[in-house]
XYZ file of C-alpha atoms in Angstrom:
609
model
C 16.336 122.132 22.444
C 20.207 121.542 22.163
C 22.124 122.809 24.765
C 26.315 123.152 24.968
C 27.684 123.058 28.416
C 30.778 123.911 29.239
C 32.833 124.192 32.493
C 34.584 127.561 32.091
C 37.364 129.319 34.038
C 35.348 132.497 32.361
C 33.429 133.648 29.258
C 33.579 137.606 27.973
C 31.227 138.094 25.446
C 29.964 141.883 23.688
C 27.036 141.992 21.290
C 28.638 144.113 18.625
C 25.074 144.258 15.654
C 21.185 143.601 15.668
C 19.642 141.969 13.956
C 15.956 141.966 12.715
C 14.755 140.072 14.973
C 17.370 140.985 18.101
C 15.451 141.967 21.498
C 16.186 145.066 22.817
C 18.909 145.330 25.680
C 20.661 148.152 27.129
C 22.800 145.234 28.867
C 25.330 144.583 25.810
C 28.400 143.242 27.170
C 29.618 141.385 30.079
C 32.118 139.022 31.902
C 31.902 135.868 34.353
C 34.694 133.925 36.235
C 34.167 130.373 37.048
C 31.020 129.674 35.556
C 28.996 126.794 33.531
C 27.874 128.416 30.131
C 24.816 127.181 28.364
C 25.301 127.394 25.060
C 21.239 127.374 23.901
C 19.237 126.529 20.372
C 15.188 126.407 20.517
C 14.265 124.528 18.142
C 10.656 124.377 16.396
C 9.747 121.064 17.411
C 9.860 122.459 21.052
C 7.268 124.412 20.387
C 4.802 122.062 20.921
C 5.499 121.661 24.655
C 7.846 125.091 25.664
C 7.386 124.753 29.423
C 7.536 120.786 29.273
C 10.736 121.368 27.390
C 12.384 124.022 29.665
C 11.674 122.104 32.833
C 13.496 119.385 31.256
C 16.147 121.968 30.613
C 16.687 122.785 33.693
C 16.761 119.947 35.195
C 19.637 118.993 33.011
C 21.328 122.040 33.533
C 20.658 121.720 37.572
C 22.623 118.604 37.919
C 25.483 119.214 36.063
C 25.791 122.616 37.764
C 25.608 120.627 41.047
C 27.985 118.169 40.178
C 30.040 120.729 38.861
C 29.820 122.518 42.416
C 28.868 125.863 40.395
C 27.051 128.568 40.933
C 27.428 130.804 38.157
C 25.540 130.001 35.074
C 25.671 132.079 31.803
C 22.776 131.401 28.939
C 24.311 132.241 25.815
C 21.627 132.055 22.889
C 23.773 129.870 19.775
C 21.800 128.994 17.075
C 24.273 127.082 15.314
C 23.202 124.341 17.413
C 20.769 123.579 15.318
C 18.986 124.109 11.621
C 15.850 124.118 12.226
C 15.183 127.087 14.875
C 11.587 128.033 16.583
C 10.448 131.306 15.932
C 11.758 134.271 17.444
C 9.285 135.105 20.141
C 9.401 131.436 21.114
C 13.324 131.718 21.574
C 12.866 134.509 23.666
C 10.441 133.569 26.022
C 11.966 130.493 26.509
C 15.317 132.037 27.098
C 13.945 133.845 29.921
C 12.384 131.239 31.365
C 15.269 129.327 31.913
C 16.846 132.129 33.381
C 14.379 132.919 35.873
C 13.775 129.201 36.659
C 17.582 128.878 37.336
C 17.476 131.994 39.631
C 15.048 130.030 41.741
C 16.596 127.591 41.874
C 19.676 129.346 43.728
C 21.974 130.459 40.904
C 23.262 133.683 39.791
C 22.390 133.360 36.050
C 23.352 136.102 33.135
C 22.361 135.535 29.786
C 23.432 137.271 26.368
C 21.131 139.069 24.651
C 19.096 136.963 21.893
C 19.238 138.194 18.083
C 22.509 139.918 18.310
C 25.869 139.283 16.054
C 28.417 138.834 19.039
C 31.958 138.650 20.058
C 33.211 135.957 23.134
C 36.178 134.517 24.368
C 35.697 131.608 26.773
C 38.385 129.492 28.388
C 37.087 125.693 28.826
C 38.774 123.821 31.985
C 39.287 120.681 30.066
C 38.400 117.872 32.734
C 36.373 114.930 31.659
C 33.045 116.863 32.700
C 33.713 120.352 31.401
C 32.084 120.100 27.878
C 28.364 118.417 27.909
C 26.133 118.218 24.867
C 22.323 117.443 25.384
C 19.700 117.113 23.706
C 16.007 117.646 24.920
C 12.686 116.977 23.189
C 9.207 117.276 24.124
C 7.187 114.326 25.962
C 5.325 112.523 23.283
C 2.997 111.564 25.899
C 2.372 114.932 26.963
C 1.994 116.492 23.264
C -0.273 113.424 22.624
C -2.869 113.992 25.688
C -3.211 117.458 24.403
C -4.164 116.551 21.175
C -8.005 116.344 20.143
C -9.348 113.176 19.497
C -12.410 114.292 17.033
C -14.849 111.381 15.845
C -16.235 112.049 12.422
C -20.111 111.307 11.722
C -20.714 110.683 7.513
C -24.127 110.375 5.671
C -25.396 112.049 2.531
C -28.205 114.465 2.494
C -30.817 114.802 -0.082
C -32.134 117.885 -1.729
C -35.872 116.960 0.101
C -33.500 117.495 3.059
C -33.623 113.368 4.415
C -30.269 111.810 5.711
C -29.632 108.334 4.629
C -26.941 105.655 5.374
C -24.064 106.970 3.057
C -23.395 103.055 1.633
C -26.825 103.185 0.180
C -25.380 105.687 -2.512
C -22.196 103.875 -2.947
C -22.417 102.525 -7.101
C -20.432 103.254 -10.031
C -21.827 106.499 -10.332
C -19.852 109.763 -10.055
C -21.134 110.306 -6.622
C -20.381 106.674 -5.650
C -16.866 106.990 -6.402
C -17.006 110.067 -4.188
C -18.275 107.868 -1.313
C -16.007 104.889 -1.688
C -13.051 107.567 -1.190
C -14.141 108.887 1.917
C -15.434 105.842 3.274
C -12.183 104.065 2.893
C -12.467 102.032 -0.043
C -10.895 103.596 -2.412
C -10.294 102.036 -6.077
C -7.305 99.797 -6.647
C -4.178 101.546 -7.851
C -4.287 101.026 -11.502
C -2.310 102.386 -14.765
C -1.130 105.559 -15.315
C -4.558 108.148 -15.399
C -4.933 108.765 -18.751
C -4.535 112.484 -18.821
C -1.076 112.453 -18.495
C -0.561 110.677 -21.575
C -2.873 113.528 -23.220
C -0.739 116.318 -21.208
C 2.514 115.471 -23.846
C 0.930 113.878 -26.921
C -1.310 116.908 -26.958
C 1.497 118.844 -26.417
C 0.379 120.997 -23.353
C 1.995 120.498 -20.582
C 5.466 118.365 -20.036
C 7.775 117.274 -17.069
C 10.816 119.516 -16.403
C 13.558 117.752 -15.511
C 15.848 120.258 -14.632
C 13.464 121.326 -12.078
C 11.906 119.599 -8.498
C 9.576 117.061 -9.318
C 6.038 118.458 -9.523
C 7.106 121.514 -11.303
C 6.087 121.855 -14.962
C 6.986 123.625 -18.463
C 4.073 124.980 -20.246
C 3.540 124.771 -24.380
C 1.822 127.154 -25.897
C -1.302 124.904 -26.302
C -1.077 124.568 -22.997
C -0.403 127.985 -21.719
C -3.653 129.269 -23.756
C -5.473 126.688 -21.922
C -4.217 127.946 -19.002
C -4.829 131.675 -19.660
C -8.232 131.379 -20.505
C -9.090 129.342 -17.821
C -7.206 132.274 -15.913
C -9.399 134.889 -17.318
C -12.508 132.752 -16.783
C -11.873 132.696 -13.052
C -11.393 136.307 -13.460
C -14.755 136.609 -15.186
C -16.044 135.251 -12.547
C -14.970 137.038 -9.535
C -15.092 140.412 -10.775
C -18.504 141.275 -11.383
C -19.274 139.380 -7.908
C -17.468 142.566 -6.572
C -13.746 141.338 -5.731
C -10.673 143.290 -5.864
C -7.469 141.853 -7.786
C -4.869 142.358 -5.907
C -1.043 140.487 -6.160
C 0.830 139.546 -3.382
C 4.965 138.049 -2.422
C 5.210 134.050 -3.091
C 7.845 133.985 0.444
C 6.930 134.619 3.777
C 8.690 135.110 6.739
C 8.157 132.605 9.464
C 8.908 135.046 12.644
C 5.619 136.400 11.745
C 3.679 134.731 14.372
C 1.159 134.893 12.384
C 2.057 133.440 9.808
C 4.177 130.617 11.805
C 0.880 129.620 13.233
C -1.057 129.715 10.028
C 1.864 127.960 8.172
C 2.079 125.641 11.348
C -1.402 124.107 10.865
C -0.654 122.828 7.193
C 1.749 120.566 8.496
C 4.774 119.143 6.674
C 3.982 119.583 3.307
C 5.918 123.382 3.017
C 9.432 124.262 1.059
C 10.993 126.068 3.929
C 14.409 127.616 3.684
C 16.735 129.943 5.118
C 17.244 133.166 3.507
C 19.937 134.908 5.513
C 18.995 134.771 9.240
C 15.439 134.484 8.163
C 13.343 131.461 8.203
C 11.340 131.668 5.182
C 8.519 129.661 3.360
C 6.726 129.425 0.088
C 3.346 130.558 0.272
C 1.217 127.482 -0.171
C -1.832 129.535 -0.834
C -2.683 133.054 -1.179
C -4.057 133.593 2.382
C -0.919 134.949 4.010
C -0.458 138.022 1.244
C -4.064 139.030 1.715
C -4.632 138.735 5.165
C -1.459 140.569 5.993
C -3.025 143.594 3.445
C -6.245 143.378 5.152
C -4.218 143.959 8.842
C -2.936 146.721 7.800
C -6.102 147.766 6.321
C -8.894 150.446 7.510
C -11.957 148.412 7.685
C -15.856 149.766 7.785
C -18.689 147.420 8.496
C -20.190 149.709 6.180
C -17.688 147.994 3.265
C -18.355 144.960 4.331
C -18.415 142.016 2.782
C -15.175 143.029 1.254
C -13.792 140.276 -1.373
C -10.445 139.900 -2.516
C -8.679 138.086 -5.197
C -5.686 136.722 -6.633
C -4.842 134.116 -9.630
C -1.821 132.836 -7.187
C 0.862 131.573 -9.495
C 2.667 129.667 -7.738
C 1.575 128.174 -4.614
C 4.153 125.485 -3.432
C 3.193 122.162 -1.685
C 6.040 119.691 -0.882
C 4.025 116.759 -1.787
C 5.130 113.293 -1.578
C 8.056 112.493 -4.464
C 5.646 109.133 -4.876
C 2.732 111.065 -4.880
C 2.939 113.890 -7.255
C 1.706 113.265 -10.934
C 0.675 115.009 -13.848
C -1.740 117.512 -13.282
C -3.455 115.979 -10.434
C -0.797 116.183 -7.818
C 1.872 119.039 -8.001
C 4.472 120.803 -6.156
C 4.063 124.120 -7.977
C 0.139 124.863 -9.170
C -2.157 128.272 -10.013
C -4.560 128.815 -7.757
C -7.596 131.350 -7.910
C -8.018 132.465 -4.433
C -10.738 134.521 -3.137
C -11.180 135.274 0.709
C -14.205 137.256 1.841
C -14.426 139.343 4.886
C -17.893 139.341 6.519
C -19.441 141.292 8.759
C -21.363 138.553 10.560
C -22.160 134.752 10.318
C -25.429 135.338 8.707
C -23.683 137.737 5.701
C -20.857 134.730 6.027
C -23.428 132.236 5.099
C -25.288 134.380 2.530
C -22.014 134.663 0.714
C -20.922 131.231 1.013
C -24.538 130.499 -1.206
C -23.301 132.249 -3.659
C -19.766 131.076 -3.725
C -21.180 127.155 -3.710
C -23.540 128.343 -6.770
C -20.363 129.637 -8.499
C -18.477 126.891 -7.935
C -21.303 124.278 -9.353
C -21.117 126.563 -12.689
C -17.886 125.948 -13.242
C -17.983 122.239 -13.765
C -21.041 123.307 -16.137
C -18.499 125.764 -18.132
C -15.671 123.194 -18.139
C -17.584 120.448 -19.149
C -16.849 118.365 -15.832
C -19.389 116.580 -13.143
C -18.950 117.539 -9.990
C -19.870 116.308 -7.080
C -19.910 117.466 -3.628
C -19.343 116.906 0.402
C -20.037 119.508 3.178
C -18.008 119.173 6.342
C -18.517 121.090 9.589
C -18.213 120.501 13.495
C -21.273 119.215 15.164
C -21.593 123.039 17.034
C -22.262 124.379 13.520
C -24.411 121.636 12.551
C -26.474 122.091 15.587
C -26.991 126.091 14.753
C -26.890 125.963 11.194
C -28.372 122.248 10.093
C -31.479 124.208 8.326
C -29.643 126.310 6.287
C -26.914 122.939 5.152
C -30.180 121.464 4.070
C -31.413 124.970 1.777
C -27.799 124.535 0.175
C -28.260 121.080 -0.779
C -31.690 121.531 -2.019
C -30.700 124.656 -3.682
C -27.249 122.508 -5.552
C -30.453 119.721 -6.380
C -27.915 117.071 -5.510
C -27.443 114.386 -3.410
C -24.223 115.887 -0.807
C -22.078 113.756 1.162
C -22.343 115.414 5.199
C -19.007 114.821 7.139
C -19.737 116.370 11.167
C -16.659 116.836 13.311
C -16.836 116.508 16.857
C -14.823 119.039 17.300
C -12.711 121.926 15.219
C -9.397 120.950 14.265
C -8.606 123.481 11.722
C -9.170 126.963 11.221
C -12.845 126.705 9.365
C -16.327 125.668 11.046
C -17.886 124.698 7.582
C -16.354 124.034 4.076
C -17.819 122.137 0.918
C -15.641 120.447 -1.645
C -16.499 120.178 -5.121
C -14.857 116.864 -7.275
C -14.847 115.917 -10.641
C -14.248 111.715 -10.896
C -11.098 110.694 -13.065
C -11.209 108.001 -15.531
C -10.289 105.333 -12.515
C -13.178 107.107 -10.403
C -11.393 108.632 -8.269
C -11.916 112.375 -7.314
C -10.069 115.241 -8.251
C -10.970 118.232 -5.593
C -11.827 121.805 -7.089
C -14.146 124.081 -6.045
C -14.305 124.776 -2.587
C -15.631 127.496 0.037
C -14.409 127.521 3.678
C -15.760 129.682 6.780
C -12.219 130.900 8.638
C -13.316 131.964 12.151
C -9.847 131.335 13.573
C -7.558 134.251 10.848
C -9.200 137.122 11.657
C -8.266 136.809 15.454
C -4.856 135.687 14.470
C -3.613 138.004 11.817
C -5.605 141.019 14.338
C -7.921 141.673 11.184
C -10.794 143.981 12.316
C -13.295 146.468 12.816
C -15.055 148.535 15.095
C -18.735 148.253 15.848
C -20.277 150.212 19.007
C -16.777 150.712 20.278
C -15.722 147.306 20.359
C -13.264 145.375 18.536
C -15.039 142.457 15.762
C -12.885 139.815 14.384
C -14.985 138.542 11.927
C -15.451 135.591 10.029
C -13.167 135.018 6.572
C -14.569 133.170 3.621
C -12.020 131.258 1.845
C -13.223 130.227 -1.962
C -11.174 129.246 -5.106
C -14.532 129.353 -7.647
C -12.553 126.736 -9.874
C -9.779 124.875 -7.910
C -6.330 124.805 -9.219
C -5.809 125.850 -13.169
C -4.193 122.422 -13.622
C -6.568 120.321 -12.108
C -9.378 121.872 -14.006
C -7.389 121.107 -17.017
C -6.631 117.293 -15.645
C -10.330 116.800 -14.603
C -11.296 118.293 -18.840
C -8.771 116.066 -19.889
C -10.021 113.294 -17.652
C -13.372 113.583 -18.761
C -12.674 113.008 -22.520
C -12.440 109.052 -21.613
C -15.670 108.998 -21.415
C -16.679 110.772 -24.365
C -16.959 108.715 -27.983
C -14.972 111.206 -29.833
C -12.414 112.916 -27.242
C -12.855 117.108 -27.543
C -12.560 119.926 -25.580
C -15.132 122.753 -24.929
C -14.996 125.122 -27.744
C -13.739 127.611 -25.812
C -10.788 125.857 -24.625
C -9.790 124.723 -28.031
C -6.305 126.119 -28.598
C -7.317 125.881 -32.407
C -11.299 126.176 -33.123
C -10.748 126.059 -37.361
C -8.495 124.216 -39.397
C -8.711 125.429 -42.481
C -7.778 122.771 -44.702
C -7.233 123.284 -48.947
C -7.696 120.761 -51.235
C -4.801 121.466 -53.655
C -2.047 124.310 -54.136
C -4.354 126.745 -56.124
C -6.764 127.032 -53.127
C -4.337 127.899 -50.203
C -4.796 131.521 -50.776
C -8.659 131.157 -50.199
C -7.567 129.079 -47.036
C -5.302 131.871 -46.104
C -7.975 134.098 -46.691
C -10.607 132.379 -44.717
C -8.329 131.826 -41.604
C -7.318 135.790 -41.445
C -11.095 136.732 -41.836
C -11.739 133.880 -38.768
C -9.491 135.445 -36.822
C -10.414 138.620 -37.455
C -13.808 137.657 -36.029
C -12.184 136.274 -32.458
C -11.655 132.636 -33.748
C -8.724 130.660 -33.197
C -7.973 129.657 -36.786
C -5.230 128.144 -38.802
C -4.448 127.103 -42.132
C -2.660 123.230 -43.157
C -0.901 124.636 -45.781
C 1.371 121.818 -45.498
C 2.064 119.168 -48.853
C -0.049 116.243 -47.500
C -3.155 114.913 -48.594
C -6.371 115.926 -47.539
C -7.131 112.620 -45.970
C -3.839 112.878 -43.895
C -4.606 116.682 -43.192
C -8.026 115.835 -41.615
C -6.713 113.101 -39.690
C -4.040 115.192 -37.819
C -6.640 118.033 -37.374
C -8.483 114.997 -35.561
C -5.820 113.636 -33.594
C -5.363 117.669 -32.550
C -8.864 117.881 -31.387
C -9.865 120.501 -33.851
C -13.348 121.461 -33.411
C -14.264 122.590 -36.514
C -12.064 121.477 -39.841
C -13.327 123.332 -42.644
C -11.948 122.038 -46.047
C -12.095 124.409 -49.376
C -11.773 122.712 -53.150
C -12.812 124.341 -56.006
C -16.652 123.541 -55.337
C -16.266 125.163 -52.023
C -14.881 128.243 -54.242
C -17.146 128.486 -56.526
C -20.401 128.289 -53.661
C -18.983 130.352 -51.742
C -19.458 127.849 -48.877
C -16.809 125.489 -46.642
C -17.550 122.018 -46.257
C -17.055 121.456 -42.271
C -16.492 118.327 -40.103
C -17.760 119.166 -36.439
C -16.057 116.753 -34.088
C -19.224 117.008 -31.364
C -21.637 116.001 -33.608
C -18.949 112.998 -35.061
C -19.406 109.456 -33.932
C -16.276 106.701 -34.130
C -15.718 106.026 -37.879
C -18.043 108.198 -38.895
C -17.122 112.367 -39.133
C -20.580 114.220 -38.950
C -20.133 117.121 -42.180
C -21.852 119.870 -43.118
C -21.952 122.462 -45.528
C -22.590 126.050 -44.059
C -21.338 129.481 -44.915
C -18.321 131.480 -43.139
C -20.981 133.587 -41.465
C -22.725 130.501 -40.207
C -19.841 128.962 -38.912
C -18.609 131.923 -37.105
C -22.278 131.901 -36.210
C -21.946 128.182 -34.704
C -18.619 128.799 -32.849
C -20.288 132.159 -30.919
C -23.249 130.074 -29.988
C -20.437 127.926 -28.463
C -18.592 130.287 -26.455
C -21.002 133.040 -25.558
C -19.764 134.352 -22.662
C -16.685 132.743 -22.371
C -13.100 134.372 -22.212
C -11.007 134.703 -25.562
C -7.845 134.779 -26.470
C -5.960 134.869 -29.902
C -3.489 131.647 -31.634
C -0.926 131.062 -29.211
C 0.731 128.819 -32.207
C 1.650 130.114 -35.627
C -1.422 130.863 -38.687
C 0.148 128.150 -40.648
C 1.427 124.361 -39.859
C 4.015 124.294 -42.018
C 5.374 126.852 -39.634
C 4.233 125.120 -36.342
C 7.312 123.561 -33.945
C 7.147 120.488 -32.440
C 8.189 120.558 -28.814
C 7.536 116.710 -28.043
């Protein structure tokens, strides 16, 4: 809290326009002779001690006033004390608090209304005393005794459901490197991880400098990638019955709700003013929905209800030293589900089926993925049967972290990690049971004539877009011949002619690919053939399908496939347009599709790095 206090031979002051968040007063104006005025700013830090904050307050304002020999004291709310202000409702409260604690205390107190635009003319006495500034803060000893200290049990649990001694798992494998993070022994920093040097020589994804670090531009390679891996999320939540919706990326902080929500993320948020409004970036998509389901209607009988939204952006104020490539960012997509149950039981039947979703999706992208279940010891005492089915039914070893006690707004969450190429983890998937939102953001129903506030399921069925792409991109370190999943390919042909007099067969060929849903171009460019293969390589080109004048006359296409290639030696076949099409739908059966994001032709193509 900062305070102003000044000695005053009198102070006039008329509130003259509300504000949005002004409290309501029929007392607008008013005028006090000889009086000490307390100029006031609550600030957000207070808020983690109010009453420990305004007995300091008055305290302070108690002795000068006494020394003073004063008896009139006017609280006149100034926020320009101070740029970084505690909510609204906070203000308030505290406002009045002061004033009723320095009635008690023996003084005839006014105060100015809170909120308002206001006029005031004050005349200071000017002796050595008359103008005070303080400063107050809450007792770090006091906020620390209030804080939880929670104890954390680990150990991994098998699928046949025995818990072992989580160091007897810790190896080189996937899992391992799972375990040596959240034991503490993480790997040694090393280089640079090696998809960020893919990122730009691939030319998907680049810094932007003009921007805050940790905010990207997106190439067309990379903005297919993106897309698709958009739409897959999309194919994914839809026929599991949730509803797209789109919601603001700012948020008001005097929502309480949202302050409190906001409040348990920490310090990680870009918060600004906008106005006289303290606002945020969202830093996931929880505020937009839960504020639609408030305001919703909501029948057990709907119930669960699932919601969704490809949140692009949410905003993290990361570290400046921590943020890098794709792993780390300040701006990222997010798929965000949240699922409102009727019950714990229908909360845990839907969180099955969430973890099973989010298991697929390292299967679709081509990515390992591990996994570690946290919960508090209550849940784990109610529930340990049913953590055991879900790690027999994943038919994985899990790592088991049990909190002594809740410290954030889920009971039980499981995190899903692919390993980079330093094994390290890079979190995805996850699904988290909320039993703390509903209450907070007042989302309900009515069952027997009472009020339920029932449990949330948070779920993001692939993680971030960008660290999917950074765990694929990851991954190809360990491969022999680096490629992508079909798919993903932003080019799945490269049609490649031998000579001049065969680029209209090329050009032919690529329009009847794409006509068929394949991502095909044409090298029409004056190279060789052995240079034209080579950059179709170093492009990752699943499929480069060269036509000469034998080609012509078989009506076939001599094609490299890059899977089936070893180091040195590209595997080749000779197949038919219909059996390559064939071979590429085998590939991506069921997957999302869209069409080139780059031009038919290279000769055409722009380089961008």
């Amino acid at each position: 809290m900062r305070l102003l206090l000044i000695h005053t031979d009198f102070i006039e002051y008329e509130a003259k326009k509300r504000t949005s968040m002004a409290e309501d007063t029929d007392l607008l104006k008013d005028y006090q002779e000889e009086a000490l005025a307390v100029f006031s700013a609550i600030e957000a830090v207070d808020e983690d001690d109010l009453p420990g904050v305004i007995e300091q307050a008055l305290s302070e304002i108690g002795l000068v006033a006494d020394k003073l020999s004063v008896e009139n004291i006017v609280i006149y709310p100034y926020a320009h004390l101070s740029n970084d202000l505690s909510r609204p409702d906070a203000a308030v409260w505290a406002l009045k608090s002061m004033e009723e604690g320095l009635r008690e205390m023996g003084f005839s107190v006014k105060r100015a209304p809170f909120g308002w635009y206001k006029s005031f003319k004050i005349s200071c006495k000017g002796h050595p005393l008359s103008e005070l500034s303080k400063t107050i803060v809450p007792s770090e000893e006091k906020v620390k005794k209030e804080k939880k200290t929670v104890t954390h049990e680990l150990f991994v649990l098998t699928p046949d459901g025995a818990c072992h001694e989580a160091r007897q798992f810790m190896d080189d494998s996937p899992f391992g490197c799972l375990l040596r993070k959240e034991l503490g022994e993480g790997t040694p920093a090393g280089e640079e991880p090696i998809h960020v040097e893919l990122m730009r020589s691939k030319e998907f994804v680049d810094y932007e400098p003009a921007s805050d670090v940790g905010h990207l531009r997106w190439l067309p390679k990379g903005k297919l990638i993106r897309d698709l891996i958009a739409d897959y999320a999309l194919g994914c939540v839809l026929p599991y019955g949730a509803t797209p919706v789109e919601t603001p990326v700012m948020y008001d902080l005097d929502d309480r709700a949202i302050f409190e929500h906001a409040d348990k993320f920490g310090e990680r948020q870009y918060r600004f003013k906008s106005g006289n409004r303290n606002m945020m970036l969202r830093f996931a998509a929880c505020f937009g929905m839960f504020s639609i389901m408030r305001d919703m209607h909501i029948s057990p009988n709907t119930l669960p209800m699932k919601m969704y939204e490809l949140s692009t952006y949410s905003f993290r104020h990361e570290q400046k030293g921590e943020v890098i490539g794709l792993k780390r960012l300040r701006a990222f997509t997010m798929p965000d589900m949240h699922s409102l149950c009727a019950d714990m039981p229908e909360a845990l039947a839907c969180f099955e089926e969430q973890l099973a979703m989010g298991w697929k999706t390292g299967e679709d992208f081509g990515t390992k993925l591990v996994g570690a279940f946290r919960c508090t010891r209550a849940f784990w005492d109610e529930y340990a049967d049913w953590v055991k089915k879900i790690v027999a039914d994943s038919n994985v070893p899990m790592l088991i972290e049990i909190l002594s006690d809740r410290v954030h707004y889920w009971v039980a969450k499981v995190d899903l990690a692919a390993i980079d190429s330093q094994g390290r983890p890079i979190e995805n998937p996850t699904v988290q049971i909320d039993v703390e939102s509903s209450m907070r953001f007042d989302i309900k129903y009515h069952l027997d004539g009472k009020e339920v506030h029932p449990p949330i399921l948070h779920c993001s069925p692939t993680g971030s877009v960008e660290r999917v792409i950074c765990a694929i991109l990851e991954n190809t370190a360990h491969q022999d011949i680096p490629h992508l999943p079909v798919w993903l390919s932003p080019v799945q042909v490269r049609v490649i002619p031998v000579a001049e007099r065969h680029l209209a067969a090329a050009e032919a060929v690529g329009e009847r690919l794409r006509n068929s849903t394949i991502r095909a171009d044409v090298d029409d460019r004056d190279e060789s053939v052995g240079k034209k293969v080579r950059d179709a390589g170093m492009d990752w080109v699943p499929f480069v399908a060269v036509i000469g004048d034998a080609e012509i006359s078989s009506g076939t296409l001599t094609v490299t496939i890059r899977s089936k290639s070893k180091p040195n030696k590209p595997h080749k076949e000779t197949m038919t347009e219909d059996v390559l099409i064939e071979e590429i739908r085998k590939k991506t059966s069921g997957m999302p599709f869209r069409p080139l994001y780059t031009l038919a032709t290279l000769s055409k193509k722009a380089r961008y790095i």
